mmCIF file of C-alpha atoms and ligand atoms in Angstrom:
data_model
loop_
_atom_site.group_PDB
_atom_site.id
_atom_site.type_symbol
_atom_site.label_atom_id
_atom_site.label_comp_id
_atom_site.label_asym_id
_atom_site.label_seq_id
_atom_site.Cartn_x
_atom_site.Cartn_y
_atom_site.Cartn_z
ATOM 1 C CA UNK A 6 -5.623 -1.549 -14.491
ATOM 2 C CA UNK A 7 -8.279 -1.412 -11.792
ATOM 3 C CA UNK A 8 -7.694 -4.796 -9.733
ATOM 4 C CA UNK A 9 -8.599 -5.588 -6.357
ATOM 5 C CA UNK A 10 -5.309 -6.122 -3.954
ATOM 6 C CA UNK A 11 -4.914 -6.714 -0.317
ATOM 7 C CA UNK A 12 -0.975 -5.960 1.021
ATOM 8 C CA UNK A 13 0.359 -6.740 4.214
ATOM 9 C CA UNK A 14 2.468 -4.189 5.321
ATOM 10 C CA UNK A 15 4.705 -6.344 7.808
ATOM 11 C CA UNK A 16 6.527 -3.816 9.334
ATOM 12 C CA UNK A 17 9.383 -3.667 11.391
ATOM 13 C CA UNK A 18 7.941 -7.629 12.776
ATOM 14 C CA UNK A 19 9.423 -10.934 13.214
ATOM 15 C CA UNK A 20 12.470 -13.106 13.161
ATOM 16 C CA UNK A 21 13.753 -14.812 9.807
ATOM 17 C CA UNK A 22 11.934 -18.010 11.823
ATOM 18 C CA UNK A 23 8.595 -16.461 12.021
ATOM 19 C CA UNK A 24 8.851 -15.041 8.876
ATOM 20 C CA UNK A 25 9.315 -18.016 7.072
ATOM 21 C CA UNK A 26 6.338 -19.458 8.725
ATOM 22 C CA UNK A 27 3.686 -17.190 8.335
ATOM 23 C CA UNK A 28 4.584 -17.040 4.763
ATOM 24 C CA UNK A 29 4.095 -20.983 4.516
ATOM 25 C CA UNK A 30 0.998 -20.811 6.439
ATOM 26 C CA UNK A 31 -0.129 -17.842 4.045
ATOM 27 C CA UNK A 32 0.816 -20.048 0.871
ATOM 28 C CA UNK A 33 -1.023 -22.962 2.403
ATOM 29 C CA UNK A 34 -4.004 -21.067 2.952
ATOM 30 C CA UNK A 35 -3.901 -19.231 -0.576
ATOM 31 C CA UNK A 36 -3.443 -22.752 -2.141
ATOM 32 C CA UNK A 37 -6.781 -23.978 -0.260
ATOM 33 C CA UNK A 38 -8.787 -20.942 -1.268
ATOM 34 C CA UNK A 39 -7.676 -20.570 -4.597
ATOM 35 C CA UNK A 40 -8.954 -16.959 -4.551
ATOM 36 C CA UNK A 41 -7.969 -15.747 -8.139
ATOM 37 C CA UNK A 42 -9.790 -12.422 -7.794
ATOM 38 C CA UNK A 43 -7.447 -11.003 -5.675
ATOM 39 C CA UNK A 44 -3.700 -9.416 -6.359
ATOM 40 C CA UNK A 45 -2.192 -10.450 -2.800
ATOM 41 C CA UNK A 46 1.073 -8.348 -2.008
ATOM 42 C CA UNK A 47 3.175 -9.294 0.604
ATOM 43 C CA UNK A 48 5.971 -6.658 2.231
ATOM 44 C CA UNK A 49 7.957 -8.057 4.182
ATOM 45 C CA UNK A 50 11.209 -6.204 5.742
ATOM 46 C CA UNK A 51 14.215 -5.975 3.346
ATOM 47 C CA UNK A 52 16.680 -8.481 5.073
ATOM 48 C CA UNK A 53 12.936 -10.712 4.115
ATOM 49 C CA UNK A 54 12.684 -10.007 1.013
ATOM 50 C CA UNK A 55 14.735 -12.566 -1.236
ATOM 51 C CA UNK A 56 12.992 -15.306 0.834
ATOM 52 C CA UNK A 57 9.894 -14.188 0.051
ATOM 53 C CA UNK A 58 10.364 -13.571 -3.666
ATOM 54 C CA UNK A 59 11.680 -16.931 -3.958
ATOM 55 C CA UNK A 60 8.590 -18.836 -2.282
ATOM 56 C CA UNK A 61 6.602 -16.876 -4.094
ATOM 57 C CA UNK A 62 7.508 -18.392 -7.021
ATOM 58 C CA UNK A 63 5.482 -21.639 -6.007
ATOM 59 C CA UNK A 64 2.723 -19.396 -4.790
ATOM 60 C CA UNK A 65 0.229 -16.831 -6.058
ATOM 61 C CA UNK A 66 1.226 -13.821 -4.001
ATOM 62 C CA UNK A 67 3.367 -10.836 -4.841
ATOM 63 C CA UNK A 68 5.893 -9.190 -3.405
ATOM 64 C CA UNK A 69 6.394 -5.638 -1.994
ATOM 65 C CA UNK A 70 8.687 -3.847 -0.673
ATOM 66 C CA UNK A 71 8.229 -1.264 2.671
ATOM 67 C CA UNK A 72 9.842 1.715 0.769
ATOM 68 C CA UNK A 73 13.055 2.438 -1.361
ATOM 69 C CA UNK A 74 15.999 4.502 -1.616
ATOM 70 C CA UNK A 75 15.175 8.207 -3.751
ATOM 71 C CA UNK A 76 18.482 7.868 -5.160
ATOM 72 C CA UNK A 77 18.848 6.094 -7.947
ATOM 73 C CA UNK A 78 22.584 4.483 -6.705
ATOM 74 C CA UNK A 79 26.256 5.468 -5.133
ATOM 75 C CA UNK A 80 27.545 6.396 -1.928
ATOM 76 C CA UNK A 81 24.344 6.281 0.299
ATOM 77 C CA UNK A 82 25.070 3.880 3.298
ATOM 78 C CA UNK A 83 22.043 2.369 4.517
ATOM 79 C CA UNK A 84 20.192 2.881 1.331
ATOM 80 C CA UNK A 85 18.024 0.360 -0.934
ATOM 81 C CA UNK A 86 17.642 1.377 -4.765
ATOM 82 C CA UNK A 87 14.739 0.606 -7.209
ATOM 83 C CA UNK A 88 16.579 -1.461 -8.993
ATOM 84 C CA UNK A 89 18.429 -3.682 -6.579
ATOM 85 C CA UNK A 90 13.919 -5.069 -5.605
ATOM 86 C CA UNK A 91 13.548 -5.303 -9.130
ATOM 87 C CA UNK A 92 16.215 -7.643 -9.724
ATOM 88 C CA UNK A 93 14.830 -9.574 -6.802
ATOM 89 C CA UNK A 94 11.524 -9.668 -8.317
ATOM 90 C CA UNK A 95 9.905 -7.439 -5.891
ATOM 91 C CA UNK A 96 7.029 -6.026 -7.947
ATOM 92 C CA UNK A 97 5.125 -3.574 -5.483
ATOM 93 C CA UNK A 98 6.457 -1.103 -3.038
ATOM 94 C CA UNK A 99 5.065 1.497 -0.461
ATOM 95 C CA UNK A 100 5.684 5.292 -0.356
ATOM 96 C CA UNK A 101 4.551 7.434 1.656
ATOM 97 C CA UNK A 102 3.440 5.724 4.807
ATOM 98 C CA UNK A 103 2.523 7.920 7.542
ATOM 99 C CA UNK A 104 5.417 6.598 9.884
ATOM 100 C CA UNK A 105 8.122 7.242 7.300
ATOM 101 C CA UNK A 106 6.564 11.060 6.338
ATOM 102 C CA UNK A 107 6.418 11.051 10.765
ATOM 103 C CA UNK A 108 10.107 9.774 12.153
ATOM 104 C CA UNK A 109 11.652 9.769 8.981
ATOM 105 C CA UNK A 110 10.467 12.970 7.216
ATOM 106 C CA UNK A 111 9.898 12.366 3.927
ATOM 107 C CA UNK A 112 9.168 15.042 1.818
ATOM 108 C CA UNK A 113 6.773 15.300 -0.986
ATOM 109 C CA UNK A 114 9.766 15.529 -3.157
ATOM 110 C CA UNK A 115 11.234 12.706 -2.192
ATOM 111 C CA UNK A 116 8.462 10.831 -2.618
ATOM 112 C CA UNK A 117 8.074 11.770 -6.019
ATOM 113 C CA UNK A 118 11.639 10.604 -6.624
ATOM 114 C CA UNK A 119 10.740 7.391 -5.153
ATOM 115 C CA UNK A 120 7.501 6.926 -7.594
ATOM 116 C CA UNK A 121 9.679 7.870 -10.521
ATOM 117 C CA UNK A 122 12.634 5.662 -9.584
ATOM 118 C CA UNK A 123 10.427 2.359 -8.844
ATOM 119 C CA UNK A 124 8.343 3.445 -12.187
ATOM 120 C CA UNK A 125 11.474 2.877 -14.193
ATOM 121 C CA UNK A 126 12.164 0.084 -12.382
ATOM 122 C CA UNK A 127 8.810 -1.856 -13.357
ATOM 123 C CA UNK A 128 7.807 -1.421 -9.745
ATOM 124 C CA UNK A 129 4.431 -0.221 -8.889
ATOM 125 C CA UNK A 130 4.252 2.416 -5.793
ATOM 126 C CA UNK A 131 1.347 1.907 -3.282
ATOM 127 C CA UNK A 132 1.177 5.632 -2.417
ATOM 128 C CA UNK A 133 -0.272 6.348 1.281
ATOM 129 C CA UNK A 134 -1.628 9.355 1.787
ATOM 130 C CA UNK A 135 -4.158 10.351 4.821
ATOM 131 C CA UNK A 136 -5.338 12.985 7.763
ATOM 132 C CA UNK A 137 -4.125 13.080 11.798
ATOM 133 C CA UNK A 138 -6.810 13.276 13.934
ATOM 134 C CA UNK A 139 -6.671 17.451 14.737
ATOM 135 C CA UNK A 140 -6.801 17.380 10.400
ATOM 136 C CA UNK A 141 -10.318 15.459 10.699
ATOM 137 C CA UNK A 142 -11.676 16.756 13.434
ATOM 138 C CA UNK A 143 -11.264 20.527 12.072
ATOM 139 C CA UNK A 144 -13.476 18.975 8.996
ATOM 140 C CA UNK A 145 -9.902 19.485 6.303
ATOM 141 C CA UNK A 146 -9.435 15.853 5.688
ATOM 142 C CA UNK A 147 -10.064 16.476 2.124
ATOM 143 C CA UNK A 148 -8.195 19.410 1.647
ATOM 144 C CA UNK A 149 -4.939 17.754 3.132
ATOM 145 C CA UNK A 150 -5.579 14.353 1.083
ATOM 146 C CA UNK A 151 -5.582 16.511 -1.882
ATOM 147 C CA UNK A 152 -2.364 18.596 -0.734
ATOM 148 C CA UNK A 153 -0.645 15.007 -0.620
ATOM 149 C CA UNK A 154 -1.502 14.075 -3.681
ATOM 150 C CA UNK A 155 -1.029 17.255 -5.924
ATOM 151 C CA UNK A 156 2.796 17.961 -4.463
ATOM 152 C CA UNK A 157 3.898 13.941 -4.631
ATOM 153 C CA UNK A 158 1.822 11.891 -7.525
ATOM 154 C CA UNK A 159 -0.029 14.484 -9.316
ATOM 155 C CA UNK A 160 2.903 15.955 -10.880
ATOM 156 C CA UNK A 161 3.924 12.454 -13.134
ATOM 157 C CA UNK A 162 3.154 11.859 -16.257
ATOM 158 C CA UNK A 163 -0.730 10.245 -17.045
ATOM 159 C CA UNK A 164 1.761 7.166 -18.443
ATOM 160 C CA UNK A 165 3.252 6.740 -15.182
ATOM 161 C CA UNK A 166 0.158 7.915 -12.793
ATOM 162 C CA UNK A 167 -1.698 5.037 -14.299
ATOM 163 C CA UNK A 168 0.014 2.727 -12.724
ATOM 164 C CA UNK A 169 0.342 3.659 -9.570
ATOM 165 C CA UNK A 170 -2.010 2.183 -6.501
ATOM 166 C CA UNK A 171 -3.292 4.717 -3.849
ATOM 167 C CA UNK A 172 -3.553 3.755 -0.189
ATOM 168 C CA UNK A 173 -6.005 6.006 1.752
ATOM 169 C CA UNK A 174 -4.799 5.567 5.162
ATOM 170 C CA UNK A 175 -6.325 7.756 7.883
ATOM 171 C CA UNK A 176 -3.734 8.150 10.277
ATOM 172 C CA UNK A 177 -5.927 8.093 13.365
ATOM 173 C CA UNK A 178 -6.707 4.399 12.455
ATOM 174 C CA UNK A 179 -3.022 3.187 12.083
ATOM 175 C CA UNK A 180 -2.587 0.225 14.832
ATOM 176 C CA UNK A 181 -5.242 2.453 17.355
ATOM 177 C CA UNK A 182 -8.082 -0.631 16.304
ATOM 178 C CA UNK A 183 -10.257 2.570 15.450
ATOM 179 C CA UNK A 184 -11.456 1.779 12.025
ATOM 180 C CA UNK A 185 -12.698 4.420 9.401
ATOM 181 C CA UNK A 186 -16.296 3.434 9.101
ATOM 182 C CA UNK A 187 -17.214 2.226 5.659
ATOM 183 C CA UNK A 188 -19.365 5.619 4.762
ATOM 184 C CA UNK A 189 -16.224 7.718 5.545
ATOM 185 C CA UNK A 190 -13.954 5.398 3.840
ATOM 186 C CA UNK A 191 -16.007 5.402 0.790
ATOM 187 C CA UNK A 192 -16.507 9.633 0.641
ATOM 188 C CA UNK A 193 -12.562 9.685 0.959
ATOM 189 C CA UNK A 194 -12.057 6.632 -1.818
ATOM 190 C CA UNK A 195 -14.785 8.773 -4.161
ATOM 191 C CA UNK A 196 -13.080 11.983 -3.726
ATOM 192 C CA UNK A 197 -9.580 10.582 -4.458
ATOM 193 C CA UNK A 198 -11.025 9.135 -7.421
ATOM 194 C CA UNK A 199 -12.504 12.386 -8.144
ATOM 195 C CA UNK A 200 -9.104 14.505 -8.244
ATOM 196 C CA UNK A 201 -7.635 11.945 -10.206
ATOM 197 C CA UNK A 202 -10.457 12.056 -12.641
ATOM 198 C CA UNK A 203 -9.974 15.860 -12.553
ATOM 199 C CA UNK A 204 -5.787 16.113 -13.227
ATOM 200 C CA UNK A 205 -5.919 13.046 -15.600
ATOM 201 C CA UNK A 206 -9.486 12.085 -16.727
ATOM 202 C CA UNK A 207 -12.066 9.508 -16.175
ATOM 203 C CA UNK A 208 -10.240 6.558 -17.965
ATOM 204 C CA UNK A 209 -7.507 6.742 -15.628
ATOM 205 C CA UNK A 210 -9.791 7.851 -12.596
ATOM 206 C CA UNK A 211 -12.102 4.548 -13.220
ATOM 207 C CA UNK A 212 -9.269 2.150 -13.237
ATOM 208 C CA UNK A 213 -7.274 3.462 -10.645
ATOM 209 C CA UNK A 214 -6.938 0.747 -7.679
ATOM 210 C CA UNK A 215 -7.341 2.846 -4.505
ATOM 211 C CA UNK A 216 -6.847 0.877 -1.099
ATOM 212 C CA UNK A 217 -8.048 1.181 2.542
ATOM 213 C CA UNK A 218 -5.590 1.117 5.181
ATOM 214 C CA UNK A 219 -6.119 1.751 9.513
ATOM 215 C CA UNK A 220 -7.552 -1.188 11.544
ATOM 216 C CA UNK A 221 -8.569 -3.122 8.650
ATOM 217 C CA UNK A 222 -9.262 -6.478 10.184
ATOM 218 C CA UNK A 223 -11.117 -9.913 9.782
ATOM 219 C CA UNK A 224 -14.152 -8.601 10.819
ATOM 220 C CA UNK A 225 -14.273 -5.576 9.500
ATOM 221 C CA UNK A 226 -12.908 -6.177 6.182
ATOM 222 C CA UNK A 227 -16.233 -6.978 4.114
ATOM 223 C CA UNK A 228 -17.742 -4.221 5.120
ATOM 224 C CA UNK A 229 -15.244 -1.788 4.158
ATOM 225 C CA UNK A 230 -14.721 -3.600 1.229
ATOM 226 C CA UNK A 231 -18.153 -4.081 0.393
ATOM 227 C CA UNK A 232 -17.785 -0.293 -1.173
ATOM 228 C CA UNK A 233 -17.783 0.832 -4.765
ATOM 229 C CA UNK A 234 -14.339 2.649 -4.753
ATOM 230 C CA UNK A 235 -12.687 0.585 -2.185
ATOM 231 C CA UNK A 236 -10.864 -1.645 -4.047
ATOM 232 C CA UNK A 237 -9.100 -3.541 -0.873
ATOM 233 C CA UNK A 238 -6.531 -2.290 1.372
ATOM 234 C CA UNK A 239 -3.503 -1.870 2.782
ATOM 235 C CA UNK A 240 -3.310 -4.208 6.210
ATOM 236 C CA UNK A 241 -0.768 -3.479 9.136
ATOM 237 C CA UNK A 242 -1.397 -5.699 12.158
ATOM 238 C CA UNK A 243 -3.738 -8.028 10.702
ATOM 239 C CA UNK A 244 -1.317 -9.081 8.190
ATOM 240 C CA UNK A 245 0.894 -10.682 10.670
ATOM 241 C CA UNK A 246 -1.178 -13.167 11.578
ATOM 242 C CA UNK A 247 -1.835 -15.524 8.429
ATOM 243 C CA UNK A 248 -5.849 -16.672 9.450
ATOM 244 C CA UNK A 249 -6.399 -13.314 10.095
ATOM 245 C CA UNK A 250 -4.647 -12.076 6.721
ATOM 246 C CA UNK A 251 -6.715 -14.476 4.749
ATOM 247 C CA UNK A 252 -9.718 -13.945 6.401
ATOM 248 C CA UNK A 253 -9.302 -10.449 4.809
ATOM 249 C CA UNK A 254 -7.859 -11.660 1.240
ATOM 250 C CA UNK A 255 -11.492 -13.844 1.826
ATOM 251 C CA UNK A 256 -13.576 -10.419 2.077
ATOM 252 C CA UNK A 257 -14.194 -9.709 -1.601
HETATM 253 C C1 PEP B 90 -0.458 0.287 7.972
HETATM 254 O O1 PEP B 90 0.523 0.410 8.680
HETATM 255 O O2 PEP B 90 -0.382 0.522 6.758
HETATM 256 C C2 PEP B 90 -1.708 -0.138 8.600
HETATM 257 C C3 PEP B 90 -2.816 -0.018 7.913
HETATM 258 O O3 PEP B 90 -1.620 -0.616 9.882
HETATM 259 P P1 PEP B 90 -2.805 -1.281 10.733
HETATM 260 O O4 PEP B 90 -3.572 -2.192 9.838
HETATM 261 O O5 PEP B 90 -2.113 -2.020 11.829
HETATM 262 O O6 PEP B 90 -3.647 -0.167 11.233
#
């Protein structure tokens, strides 16, 4: 179902201390605003994780995970399965993000591994897909959003596609403050919406959730926002600062 979310995509940030208090400051603030319109995810490291899930139980926030194991279990040191976050109540979780498919190189396999294995798991992926800077300047942003898409997602069932969130995240706006301005975030979110409405039709196309992510901050949020298919967004460095974060959960 089409819903409005903001995630905070914590990163590899802050101590079990200043985790634990910018999650209390984040429940404080949610608990002033009583914004009900908006799914808020938080994704916290792993070695975070079972904190958060368990003060989210006196909150209204979710929780999400930075990305998971595409294995389902066994001898894989290192490794965090789909089903280990779901039996910690993690109910979100990345894929894709442009740093893992950079230093880590994930494959578009993999990745559709991952969707499948946190779909079984009653997890819903927040797939990232997006352009580098040489992509959008040569004018094939859309071509390579839709190369993304058709070898990872596009190949699951309509059951399963349905449920699955889609982060637009320009690469040339991750952590460089250069935001996508609303116009070309809103081109990208309607084409995206238009693929998806081609593969699976327009039910599935219209209720879609597709997110912003790049330099989304509190001032630029309601802009962005402000746009038919932008249905919120994914937040990096923003989300580590709770006004800030809520600011942006505020935007809607
Ligand atoms: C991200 O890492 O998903 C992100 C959007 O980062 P930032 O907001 O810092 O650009």
């Amino acid at each position: 179902m089409r819903r409005k979310i903001v995630a905070g995509n914590w990163k590899m940030n802050n101590t079990f201390q200043e985790a634990d208090e910018l999650i209390n400051e984040i429940m404080d603030g949610l608990e002033e605003a009583n914004q009900k319109s908006v799914n808020v995810v938080l994704c916290p490291p792993f070695t975070f994780l079972e904190m958060t899930t368990d003060y989210a139980q006196e909150s209204d926030y979710a929780v999400g995970a930075q990305n998971v194991s595409c294995h389902d279990a066994g001898a894989y040191t290192g490794e965090v399965a789909a089903k280990m976050l779901e039996s910690m109540g993690v109910e979100y979780c990345i894929i894709g993000h442009s740093e893992r498919r950079k230093y880590f190189h994930e494959t578009d396999k993999e990745l559709t591994q991952k969707a499948e294995l946190l779909l079984k798991n009653n997890i819903l992926p927040i797939f990232c897909c997006g352009e580098i800077l040489p992509e959008r300047e040569a004018a094939k942003q859309f071509d390579v959003v839709k190369q993304q898409l058709t070898d990872a997602v596009f190949n699951l069932d309509p059951l399963d596609f349905a449920k699955i969130i889609i982060a637009y995240e320009p690469v040339w706006a991750i952590g460089t403050g250069v935001t996508a301005t609303p116009m070309q975030a809103q081109e990208m979110h309607a084409y995206i919406r238009s693929l998806i409405a081609e593969k699976y039709g327009k039910e599935i196309a219209k209720n879609t959730s597709i997110l912003y992510g790049g330099s989304c901050n509190a001032e630029n949020a309601k802009e962005l926002f402000a746009n038919p298919d932008v249905d919120g967004g994914l937040i990096g460095g923003a989300s580590l600062k709770a006004k800030d974060f809520l600011k942006i959960i505020d935007s809607f």
